[in-house]
JSON list of C-alpha atoms in Angstrom, two decimals:
[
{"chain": "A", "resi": 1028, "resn": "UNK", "atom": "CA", "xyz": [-47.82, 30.59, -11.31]},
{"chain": "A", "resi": 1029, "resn": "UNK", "atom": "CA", "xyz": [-48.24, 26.68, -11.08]},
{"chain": "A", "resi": 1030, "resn": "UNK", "atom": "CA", "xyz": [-51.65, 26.90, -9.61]},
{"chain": "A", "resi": 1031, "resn": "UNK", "atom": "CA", "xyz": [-53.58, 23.88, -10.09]},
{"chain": "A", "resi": 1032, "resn": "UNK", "atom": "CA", "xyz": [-57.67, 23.58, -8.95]},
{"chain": "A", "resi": 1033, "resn": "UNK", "atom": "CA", "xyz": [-59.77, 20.97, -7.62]},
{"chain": "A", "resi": 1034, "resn": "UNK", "atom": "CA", "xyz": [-63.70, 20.88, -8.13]},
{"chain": "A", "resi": 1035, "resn": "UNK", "atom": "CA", "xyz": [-65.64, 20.23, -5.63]},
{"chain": "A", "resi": 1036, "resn": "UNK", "atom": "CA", "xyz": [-64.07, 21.32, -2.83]},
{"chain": "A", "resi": 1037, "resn": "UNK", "atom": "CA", "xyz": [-66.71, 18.95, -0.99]},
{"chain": "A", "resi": 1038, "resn": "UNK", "atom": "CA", "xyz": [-68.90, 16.55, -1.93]},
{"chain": "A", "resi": 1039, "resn": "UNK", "atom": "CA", "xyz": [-71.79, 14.25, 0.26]},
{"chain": "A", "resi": 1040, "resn": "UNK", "atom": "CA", "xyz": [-73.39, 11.48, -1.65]},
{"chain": "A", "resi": 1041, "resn": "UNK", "atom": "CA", "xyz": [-75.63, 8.69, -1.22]},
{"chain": "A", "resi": 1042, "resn": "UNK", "atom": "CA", "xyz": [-73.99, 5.21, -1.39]},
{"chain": "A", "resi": 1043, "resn": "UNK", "atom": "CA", "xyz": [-74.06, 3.45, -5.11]},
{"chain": "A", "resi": 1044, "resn": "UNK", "atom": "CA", "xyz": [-73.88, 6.71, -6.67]},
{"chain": "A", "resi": 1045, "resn": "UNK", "atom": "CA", "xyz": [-71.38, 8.18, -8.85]},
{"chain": "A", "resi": 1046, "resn": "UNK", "atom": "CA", "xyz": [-69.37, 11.06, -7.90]},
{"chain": "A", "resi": 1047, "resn": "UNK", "atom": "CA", "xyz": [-66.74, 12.83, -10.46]},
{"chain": "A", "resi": 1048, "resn": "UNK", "atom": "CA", "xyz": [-63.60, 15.26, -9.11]},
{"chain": "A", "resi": 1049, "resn": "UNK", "atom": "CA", "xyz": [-62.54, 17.64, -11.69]},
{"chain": "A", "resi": 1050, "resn": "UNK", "atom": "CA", "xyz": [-58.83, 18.54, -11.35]},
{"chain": "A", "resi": 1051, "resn": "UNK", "atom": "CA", "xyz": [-57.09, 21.93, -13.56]},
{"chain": "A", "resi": 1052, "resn": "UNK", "atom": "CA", "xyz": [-54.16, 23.14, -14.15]},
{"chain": "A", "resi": 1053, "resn": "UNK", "atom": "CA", "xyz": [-54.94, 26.99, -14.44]},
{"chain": "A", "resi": 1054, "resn": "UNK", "atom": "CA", "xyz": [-51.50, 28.55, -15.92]},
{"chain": "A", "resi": 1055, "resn": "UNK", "atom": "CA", "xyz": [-49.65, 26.02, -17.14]},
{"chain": "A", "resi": 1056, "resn": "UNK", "atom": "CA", "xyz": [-49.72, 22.53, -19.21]},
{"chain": "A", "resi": 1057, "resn": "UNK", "atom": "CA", "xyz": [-49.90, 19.78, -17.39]},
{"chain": "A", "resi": 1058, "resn": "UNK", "atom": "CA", "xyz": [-48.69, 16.78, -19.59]},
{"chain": "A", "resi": 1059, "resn": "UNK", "atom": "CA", "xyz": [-49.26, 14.20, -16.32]},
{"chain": "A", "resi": 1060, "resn": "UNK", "atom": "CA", "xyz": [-51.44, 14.46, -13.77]},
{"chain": "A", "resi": 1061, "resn": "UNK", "atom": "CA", "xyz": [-51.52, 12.35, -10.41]},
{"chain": "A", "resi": 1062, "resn": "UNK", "atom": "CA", "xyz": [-54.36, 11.28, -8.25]},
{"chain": "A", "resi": 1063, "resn": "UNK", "atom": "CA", "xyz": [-54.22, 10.49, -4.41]},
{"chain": "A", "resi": 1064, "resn": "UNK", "atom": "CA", "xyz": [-56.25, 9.93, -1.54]},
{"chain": "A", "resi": 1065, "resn": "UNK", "atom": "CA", "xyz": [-55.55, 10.50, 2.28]},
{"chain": "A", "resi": 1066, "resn": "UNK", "atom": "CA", "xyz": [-57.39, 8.93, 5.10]},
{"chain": "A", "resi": 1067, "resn": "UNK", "atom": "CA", "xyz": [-57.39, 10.56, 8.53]},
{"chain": "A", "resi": 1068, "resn": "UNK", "atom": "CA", "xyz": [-54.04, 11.02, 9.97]},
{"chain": "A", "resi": 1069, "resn": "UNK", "atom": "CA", "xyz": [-52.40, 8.84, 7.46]},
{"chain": "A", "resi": 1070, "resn": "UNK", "atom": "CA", "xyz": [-50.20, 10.15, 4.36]},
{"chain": "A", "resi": 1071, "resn": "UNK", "atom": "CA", "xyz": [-50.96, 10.64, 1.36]},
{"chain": "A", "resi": 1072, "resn": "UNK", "atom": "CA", "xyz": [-51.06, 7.71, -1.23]},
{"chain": "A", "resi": 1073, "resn": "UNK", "atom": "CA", "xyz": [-50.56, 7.22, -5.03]},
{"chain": "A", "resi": 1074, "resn": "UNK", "atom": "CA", "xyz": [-53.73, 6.05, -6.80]},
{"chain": "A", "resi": 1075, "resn": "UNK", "atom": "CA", "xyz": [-52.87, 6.60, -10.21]},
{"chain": "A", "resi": 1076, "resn": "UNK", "atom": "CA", "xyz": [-50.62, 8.13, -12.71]},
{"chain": "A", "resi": 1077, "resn": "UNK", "atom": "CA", "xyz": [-52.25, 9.90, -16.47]},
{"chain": "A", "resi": 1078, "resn": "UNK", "atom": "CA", "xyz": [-50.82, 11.40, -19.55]},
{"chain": "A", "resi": 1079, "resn": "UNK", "atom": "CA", "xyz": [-53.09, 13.38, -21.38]},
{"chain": "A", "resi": 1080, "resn": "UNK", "atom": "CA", "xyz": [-54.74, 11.91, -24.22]},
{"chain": "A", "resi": 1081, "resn": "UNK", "atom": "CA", "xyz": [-53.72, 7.84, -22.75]},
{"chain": "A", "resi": 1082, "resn": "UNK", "atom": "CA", "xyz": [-55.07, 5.10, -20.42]},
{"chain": "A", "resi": 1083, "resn": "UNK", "atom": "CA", "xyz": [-54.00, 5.62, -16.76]},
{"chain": "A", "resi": 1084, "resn": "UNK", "atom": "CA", "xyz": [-51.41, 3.88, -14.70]},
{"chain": "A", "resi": 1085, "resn": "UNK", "atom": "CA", "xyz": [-53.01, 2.41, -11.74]},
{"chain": "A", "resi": 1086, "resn": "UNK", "atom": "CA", "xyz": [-51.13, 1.66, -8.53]},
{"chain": "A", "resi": 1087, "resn": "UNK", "atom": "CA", "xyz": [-51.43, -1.98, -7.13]},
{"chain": "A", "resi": 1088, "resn": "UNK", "atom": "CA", "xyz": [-54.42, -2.63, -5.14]},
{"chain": "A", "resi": 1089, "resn": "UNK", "atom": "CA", "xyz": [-56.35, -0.01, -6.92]},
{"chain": "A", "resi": 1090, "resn": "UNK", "atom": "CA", "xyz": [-59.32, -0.82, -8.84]},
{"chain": "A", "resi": 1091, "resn": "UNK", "atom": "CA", "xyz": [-59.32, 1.04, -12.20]},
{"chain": "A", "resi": 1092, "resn": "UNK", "atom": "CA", "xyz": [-63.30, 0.11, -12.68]},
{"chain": "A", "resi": 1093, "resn": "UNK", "atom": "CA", "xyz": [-64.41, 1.36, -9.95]},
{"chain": "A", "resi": 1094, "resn": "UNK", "atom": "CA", "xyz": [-61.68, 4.57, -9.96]},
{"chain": "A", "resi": 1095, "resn": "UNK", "atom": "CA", "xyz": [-62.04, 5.85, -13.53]},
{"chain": "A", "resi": 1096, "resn": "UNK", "atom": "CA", "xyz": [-59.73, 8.78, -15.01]},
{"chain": "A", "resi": 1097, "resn": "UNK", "atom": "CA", "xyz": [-60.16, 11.22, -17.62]},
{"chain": "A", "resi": 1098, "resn": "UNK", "atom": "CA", "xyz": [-56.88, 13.25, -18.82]},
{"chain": "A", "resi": 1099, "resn": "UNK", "atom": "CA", "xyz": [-59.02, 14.39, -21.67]},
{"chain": "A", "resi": 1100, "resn": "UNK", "atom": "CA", "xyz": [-56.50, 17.35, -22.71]},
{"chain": "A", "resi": 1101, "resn": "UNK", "atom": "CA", "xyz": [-53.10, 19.17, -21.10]},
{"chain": "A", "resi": 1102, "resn": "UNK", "atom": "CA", "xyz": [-55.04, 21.18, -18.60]},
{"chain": "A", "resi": 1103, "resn": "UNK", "atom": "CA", "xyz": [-57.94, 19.16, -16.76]},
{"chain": "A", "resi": 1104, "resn": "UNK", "atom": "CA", "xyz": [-58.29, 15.45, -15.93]},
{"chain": "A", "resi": 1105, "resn": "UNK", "atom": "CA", "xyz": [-61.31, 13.85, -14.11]},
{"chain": "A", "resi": 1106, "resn": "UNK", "atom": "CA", "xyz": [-61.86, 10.79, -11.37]},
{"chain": "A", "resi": 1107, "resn": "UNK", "atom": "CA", "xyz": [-64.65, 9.00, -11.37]},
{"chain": "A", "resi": 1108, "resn": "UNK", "atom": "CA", "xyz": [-65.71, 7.29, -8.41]},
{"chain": "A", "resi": 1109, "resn": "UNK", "atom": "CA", "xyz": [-68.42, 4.60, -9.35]},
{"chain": "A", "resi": 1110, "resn": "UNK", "atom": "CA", "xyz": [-70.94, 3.47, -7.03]},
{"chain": "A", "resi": 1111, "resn": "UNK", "atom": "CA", "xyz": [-69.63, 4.75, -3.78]},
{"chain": "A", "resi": 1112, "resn": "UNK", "atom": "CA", "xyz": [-69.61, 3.14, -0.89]},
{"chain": "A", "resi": 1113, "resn": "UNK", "atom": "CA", "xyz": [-68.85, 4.68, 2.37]},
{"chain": "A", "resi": 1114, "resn": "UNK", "atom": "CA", "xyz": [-65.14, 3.08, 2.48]},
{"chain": "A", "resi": 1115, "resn": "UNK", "atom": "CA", "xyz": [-64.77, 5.23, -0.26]},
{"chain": "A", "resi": 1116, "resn": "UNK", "atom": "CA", "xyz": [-64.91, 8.66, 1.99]},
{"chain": "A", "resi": 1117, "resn": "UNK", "atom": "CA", "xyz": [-61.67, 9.94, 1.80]},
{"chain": "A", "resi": 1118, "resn": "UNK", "atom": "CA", "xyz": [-59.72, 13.24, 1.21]},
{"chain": "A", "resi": 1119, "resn": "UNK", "atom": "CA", "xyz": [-58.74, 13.23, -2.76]},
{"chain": "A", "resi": 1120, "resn": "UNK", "atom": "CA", "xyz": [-56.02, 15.22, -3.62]},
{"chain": "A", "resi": 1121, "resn": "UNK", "atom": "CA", "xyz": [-54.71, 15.85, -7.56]},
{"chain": "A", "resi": 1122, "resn": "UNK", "atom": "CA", "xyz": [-51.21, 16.79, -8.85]},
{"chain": "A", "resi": 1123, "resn": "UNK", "atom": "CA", "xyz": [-50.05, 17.93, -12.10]},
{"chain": "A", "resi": 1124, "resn": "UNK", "atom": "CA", "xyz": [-46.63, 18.68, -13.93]},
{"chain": "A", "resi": 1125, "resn": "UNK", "atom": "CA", "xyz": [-45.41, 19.84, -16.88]},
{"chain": "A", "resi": 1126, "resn": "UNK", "atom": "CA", "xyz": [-42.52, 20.12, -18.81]},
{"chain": "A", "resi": 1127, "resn": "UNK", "atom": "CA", "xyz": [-41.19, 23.50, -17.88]},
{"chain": "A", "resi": 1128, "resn": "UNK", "atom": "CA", "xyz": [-37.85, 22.00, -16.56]},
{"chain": "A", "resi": 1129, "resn": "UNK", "atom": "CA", "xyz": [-35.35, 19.00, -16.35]},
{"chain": "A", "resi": 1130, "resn": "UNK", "atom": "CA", "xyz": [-37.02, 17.98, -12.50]},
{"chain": "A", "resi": 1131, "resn": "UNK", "atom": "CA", "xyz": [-41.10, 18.95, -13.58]},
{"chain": "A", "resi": 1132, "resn": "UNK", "atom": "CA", "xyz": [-42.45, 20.07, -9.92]},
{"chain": "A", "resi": 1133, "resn": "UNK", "atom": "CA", "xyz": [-45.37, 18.29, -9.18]},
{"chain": "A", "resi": 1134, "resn": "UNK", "atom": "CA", "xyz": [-48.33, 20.86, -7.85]},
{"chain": "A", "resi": 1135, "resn": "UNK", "atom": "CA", "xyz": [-51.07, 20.05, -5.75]},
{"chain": "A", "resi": 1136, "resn": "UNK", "atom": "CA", "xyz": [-54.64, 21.13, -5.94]},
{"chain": "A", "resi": 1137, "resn": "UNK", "atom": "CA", "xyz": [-56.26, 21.91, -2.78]},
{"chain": "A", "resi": 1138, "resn": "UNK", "atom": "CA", "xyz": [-58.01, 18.65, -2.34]},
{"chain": "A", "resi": 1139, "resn": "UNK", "atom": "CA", "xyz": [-62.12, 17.50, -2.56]},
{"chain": "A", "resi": 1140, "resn": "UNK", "atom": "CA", "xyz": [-63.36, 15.81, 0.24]},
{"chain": "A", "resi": 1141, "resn": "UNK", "atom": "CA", "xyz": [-65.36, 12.61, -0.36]},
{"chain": "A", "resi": 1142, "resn": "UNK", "atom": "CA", "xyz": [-68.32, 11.36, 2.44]},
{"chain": "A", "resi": 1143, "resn": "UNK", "atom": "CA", "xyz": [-70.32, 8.61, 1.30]},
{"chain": "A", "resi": 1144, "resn": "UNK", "atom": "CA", "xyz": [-73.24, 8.01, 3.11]},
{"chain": "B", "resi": 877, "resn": "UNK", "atom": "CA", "xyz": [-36.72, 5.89, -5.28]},
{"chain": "B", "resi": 878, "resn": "UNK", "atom": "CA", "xyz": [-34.70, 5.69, -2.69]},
{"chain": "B", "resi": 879, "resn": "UNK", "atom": "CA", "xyz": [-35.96, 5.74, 0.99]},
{"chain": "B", "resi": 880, "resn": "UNK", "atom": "CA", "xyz": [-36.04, 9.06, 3.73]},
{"chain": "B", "resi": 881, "resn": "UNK", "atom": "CA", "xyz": [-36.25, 9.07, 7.25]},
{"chain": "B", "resi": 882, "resn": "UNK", "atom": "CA", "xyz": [-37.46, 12.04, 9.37]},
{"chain": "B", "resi": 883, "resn": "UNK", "atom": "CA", "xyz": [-38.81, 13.09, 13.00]},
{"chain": "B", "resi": 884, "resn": "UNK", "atom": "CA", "xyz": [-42.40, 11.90, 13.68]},
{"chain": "B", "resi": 885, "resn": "UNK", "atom": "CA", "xyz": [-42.51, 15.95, 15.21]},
{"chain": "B", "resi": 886, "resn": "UNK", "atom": "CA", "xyz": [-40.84, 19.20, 16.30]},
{"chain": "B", "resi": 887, "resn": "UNK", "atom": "CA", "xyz": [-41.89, 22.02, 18.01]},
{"chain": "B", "resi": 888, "resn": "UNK", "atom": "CA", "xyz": [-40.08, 25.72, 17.33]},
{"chain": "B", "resi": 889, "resn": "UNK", "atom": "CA", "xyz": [-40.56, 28.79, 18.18]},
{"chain": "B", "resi": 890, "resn": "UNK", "atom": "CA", "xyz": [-42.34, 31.56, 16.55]},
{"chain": "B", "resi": 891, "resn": "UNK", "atom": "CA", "xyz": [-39.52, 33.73, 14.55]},
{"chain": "B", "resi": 892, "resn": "UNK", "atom": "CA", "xyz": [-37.21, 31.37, 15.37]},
{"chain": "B", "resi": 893, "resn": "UNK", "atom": "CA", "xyz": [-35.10, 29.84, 12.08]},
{"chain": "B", "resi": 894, "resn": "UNK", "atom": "CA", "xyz": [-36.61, 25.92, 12.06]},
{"chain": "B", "resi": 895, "resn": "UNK", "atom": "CA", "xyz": [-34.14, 23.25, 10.95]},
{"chain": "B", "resi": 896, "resn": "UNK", "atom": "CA", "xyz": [-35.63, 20.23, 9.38]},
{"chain": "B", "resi": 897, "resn": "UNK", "atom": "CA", "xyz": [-34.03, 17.03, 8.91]},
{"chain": "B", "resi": 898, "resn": "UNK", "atom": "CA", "xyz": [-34.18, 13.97, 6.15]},
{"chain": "B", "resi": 899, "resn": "UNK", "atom": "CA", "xyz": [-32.14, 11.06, 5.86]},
{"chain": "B", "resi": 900, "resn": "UNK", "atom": "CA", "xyz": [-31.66, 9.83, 2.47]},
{"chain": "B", "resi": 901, "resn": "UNK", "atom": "CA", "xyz": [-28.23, 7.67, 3.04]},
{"chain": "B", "resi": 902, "resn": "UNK", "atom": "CA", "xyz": [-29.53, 5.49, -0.69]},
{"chain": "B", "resi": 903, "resn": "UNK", "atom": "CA", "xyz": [-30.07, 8.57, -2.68]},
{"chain": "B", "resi": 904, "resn": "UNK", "atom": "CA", "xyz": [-29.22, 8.04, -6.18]},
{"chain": "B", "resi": 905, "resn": "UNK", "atom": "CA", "xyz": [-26.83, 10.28, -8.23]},
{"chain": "B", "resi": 906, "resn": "UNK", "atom": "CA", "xyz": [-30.30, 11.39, -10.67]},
{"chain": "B", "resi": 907, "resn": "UNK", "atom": "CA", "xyz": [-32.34, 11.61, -7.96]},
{"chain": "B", "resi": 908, "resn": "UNK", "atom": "CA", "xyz": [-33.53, 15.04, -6.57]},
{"chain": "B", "resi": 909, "resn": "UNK", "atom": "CA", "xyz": [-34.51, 15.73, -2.91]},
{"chain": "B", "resi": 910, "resn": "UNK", "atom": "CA", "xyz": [-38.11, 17.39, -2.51]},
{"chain": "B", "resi": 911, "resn": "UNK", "atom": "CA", "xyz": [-39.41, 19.15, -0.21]},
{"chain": "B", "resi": 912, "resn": "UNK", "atom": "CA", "xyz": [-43.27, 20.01, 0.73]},
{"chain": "B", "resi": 913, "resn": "UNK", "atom": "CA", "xyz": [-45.59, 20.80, 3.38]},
{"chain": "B", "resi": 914, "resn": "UNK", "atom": "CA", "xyz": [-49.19, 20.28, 3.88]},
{"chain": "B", "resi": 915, "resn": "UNK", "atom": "CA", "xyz": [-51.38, 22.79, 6.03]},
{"chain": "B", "resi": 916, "resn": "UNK", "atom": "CA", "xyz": [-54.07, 20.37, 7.58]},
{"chain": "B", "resi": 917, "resn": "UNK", "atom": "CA", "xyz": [-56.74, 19.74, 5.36]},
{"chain": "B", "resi": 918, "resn": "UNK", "atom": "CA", "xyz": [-55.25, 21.33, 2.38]},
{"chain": "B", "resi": 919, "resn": "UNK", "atom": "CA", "xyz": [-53.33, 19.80, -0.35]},
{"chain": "B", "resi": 920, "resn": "UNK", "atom": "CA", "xyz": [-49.61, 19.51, -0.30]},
{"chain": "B", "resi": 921, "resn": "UNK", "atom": "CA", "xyz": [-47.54, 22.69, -1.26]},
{"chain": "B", "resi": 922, "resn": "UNK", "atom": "CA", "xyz": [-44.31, 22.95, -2.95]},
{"chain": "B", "resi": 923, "resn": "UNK", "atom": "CA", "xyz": [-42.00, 24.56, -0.75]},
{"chain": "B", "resi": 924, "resn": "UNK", "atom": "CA", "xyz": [-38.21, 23.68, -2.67]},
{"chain": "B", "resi": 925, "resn": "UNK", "atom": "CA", "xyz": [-35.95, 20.84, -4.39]},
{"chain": "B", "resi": 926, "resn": "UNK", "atom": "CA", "xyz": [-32.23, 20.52, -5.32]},
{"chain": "B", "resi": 927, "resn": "UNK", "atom": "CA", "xyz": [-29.76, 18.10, -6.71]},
{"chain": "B", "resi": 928, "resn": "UNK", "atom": "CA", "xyz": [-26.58, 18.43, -4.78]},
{"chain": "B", "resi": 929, "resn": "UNK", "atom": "CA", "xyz": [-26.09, 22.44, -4.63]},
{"chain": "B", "resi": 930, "resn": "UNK", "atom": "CA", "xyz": [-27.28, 24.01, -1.43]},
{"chain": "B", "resi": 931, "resn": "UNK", "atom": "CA", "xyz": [-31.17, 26.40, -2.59]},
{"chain": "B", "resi": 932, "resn": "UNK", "atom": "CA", "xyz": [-32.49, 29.18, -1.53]},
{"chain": "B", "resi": 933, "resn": "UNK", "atom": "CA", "xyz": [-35.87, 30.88, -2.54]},
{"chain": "B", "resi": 934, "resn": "UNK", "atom": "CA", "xyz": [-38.60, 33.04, -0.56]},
{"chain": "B", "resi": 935, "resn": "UNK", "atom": "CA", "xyz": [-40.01, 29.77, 1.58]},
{"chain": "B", "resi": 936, "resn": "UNK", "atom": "CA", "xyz": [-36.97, 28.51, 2.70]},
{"chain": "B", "resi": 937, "resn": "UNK", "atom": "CA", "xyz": [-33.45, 27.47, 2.53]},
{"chain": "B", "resi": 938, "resn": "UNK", "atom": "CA", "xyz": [-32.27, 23.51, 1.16]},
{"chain": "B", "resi": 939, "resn": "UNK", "atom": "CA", "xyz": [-28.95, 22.23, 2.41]},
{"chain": "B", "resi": 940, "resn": "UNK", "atom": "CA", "xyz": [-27.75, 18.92, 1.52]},
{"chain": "B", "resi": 941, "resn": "UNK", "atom": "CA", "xyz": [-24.89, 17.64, 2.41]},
{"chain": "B", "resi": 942, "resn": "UNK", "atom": "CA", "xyz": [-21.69, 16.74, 0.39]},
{"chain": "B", "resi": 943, "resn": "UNK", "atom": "CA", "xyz": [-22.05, 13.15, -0.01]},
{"chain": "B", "resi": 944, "resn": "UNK", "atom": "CA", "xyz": [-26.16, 13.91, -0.20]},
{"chain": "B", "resi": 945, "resn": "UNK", "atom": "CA", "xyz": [-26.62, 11.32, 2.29]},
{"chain": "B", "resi": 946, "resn": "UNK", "atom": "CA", "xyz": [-28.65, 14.17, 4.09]},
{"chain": "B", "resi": 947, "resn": "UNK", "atom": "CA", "xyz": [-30.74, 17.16, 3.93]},
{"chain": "B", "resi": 948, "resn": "UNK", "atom": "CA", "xyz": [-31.83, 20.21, 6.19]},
{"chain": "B", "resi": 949, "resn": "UNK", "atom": "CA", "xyz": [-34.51, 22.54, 5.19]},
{"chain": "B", "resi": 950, "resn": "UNK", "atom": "CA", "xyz": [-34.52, 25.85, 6.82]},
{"chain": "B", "resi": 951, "resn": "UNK", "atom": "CA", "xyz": [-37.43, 27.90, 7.42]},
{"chain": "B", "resi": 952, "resn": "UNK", "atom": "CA", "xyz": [-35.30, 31.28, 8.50]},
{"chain": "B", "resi": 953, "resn": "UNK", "atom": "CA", "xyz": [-38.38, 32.92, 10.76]},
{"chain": "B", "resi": 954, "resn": "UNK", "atom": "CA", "xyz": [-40.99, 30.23, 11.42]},
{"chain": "B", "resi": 955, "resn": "UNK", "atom": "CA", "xyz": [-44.36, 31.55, 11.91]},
{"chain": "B", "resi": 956, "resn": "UNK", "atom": "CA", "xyz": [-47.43, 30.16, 13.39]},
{"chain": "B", "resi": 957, "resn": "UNK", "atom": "CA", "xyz": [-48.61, 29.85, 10.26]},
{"chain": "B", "resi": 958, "resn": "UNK", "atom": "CA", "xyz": [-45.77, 27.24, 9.06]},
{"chain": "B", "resi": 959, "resn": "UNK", "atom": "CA", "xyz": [-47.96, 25.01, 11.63]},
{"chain": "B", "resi": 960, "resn": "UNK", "atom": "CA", "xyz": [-47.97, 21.82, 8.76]},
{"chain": "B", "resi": 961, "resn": "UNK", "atom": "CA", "xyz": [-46.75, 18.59, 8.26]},
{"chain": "B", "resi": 962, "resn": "UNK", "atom": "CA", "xyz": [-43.34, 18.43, 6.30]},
{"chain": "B", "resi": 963, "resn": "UNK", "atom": "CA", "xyz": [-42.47, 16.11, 4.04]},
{"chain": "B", "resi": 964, "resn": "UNK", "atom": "CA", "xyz": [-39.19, 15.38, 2.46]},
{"chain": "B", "resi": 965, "resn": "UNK", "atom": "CA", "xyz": [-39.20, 13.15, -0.86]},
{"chain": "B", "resi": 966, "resn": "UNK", "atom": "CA", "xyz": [-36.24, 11.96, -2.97]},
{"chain": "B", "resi": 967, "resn": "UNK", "atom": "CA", "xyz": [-37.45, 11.46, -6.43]},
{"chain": "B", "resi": 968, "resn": "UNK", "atom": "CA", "xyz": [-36.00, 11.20, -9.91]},
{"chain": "B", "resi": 969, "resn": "UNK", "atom": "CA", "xyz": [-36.52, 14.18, -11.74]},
{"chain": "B", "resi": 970, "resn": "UNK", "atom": "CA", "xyz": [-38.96, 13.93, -14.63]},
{"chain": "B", "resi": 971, "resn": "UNK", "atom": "CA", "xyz": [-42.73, 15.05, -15.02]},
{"chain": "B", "resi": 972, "resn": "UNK", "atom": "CA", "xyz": [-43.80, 11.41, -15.32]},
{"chain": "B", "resi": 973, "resn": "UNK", "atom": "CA", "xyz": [-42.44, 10.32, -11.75]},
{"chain": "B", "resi": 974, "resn": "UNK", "atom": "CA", "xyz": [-44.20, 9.73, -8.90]},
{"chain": "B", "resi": 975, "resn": "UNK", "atom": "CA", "xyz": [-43.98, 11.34, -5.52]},
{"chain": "B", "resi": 976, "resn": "UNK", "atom": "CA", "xyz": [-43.87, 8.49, -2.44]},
{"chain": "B", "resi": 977, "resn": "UNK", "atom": "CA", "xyz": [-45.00, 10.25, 0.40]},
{"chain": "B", "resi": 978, "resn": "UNK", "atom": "CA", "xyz": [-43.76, 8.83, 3.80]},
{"chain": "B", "resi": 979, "resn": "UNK", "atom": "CA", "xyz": [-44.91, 10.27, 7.55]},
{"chain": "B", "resi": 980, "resn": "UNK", "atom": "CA", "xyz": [-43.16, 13.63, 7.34]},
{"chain": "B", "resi": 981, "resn": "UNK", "atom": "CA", "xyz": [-42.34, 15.73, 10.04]},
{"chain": "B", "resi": 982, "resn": "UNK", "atom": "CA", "xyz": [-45.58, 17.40, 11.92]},
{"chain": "B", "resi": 983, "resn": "UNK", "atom": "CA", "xyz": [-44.26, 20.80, 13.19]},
{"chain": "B", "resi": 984, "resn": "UNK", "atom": "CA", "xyz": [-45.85, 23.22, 15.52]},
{"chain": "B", "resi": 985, "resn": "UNK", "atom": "CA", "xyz": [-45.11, 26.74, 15.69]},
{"chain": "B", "resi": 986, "resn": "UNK", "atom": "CA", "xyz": [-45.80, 28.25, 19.40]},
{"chain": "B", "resi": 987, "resn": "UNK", "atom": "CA", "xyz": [-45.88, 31.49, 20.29]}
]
């Protein structure tokens, strides 16, 4: 259980284009999902925080134009990166949890790797 | 949430039990201790969490100490395939919170 699923696993796009990561939860509801993003040999960091069916909670230094999320219903929420740039390449990893306990485990998905050219 | 400190890296030995260590001396009384690992170039995977009672489940063992100042978790026969970066996070338990990730500990499993 508490699998969670990232689409694409890869993506390569041309700079100034859009490029949107799909992120599931599979098997269970997911009533907030997480987004982060992890440059080489650094940790992972926060980019923002959704509740399904409400506006995102962006982390400082962030830019929510530019990063747009979708958590469009309990099981799949969406980032939108808009007009790419090559600083943008990066490793993008989603979380989700539910409510199935008093401490809600966060689960990962298995990341989509971002190269702007 | 509060703060942990762990080793930049450890080595141990294949089958060997591998004994982790995390700091958290300004845990809060609500706040849980996590623990996960991330396989390089994968996402991060749960591996276990408590509150104050020592855990057990098929990855690994979670001891924290009385005064939960501290944490240890215990992988009882490493395998090369435990090669990862572990991280230990100290987070209030809730489905809304957010993780902070810090360096972790990058363990290698050797033969």
């Amino acid at each position: 259980g508490a699998v969670v699923s990232q689409h694409p696993s890869w993506v390569i796009c041309k700079s100034g284009t859009s490029v949107k990561i799909e992120c599931r939860s599979l098997d269970f509801q997911a009533t907030t999902m997480f987004w982060y993003r992890q440059f080489p040999k650094q940790s992972l960091m926060l980019m923002a925080t959704s509740n399904e069916g409400s506006k995102a909670t962006y982390e400082q230094g962030v830019e929510k134009d530019k990063f747009l999320i979708n958590h469009a219903s309990l099981t799949l929420s969406t980032l939108t990166v808009t007009s790419a740039h090559p600083e943008d390449s990066s490793f993008y990893i989603c979380s989700a949890a539910g409510t199935s306990g008093p401490t809600d485990t966060q689960y990962f998905g298995p990341g989509t790797r971002l190269t702007v050219l | 949430d509060a703060k942990t400190t762990q080793p930049t890296s450890m080595d141990c030995a294949e089958g060997r039990a591998a004994n982790l260590p995390c700091n958290h001396s300004t845990i809060s009384g609500n706040e849980y201790v996590y623990w996960y690992r991330q396989i390089h170039s994968q996402g991060p995977q749960y591996i276990i969490h408590g509150l104050k009672n020592n855990e057990t489940n098929e990855m690994a063992s979670l001891i924290i100490t009385e005064d939960r100042k501290s944490s240890t978790l215990i992988l009882p026969h490493a395998t090369l395939r435990d090669t990862a970066v572990y991280y230990c996070i100290v987070r209030v338990g809730a489905a809304g919170n957010k993780l902070t990730f810090g360096g972790g500990t990058r363990v290698l499993v050797k033969p």
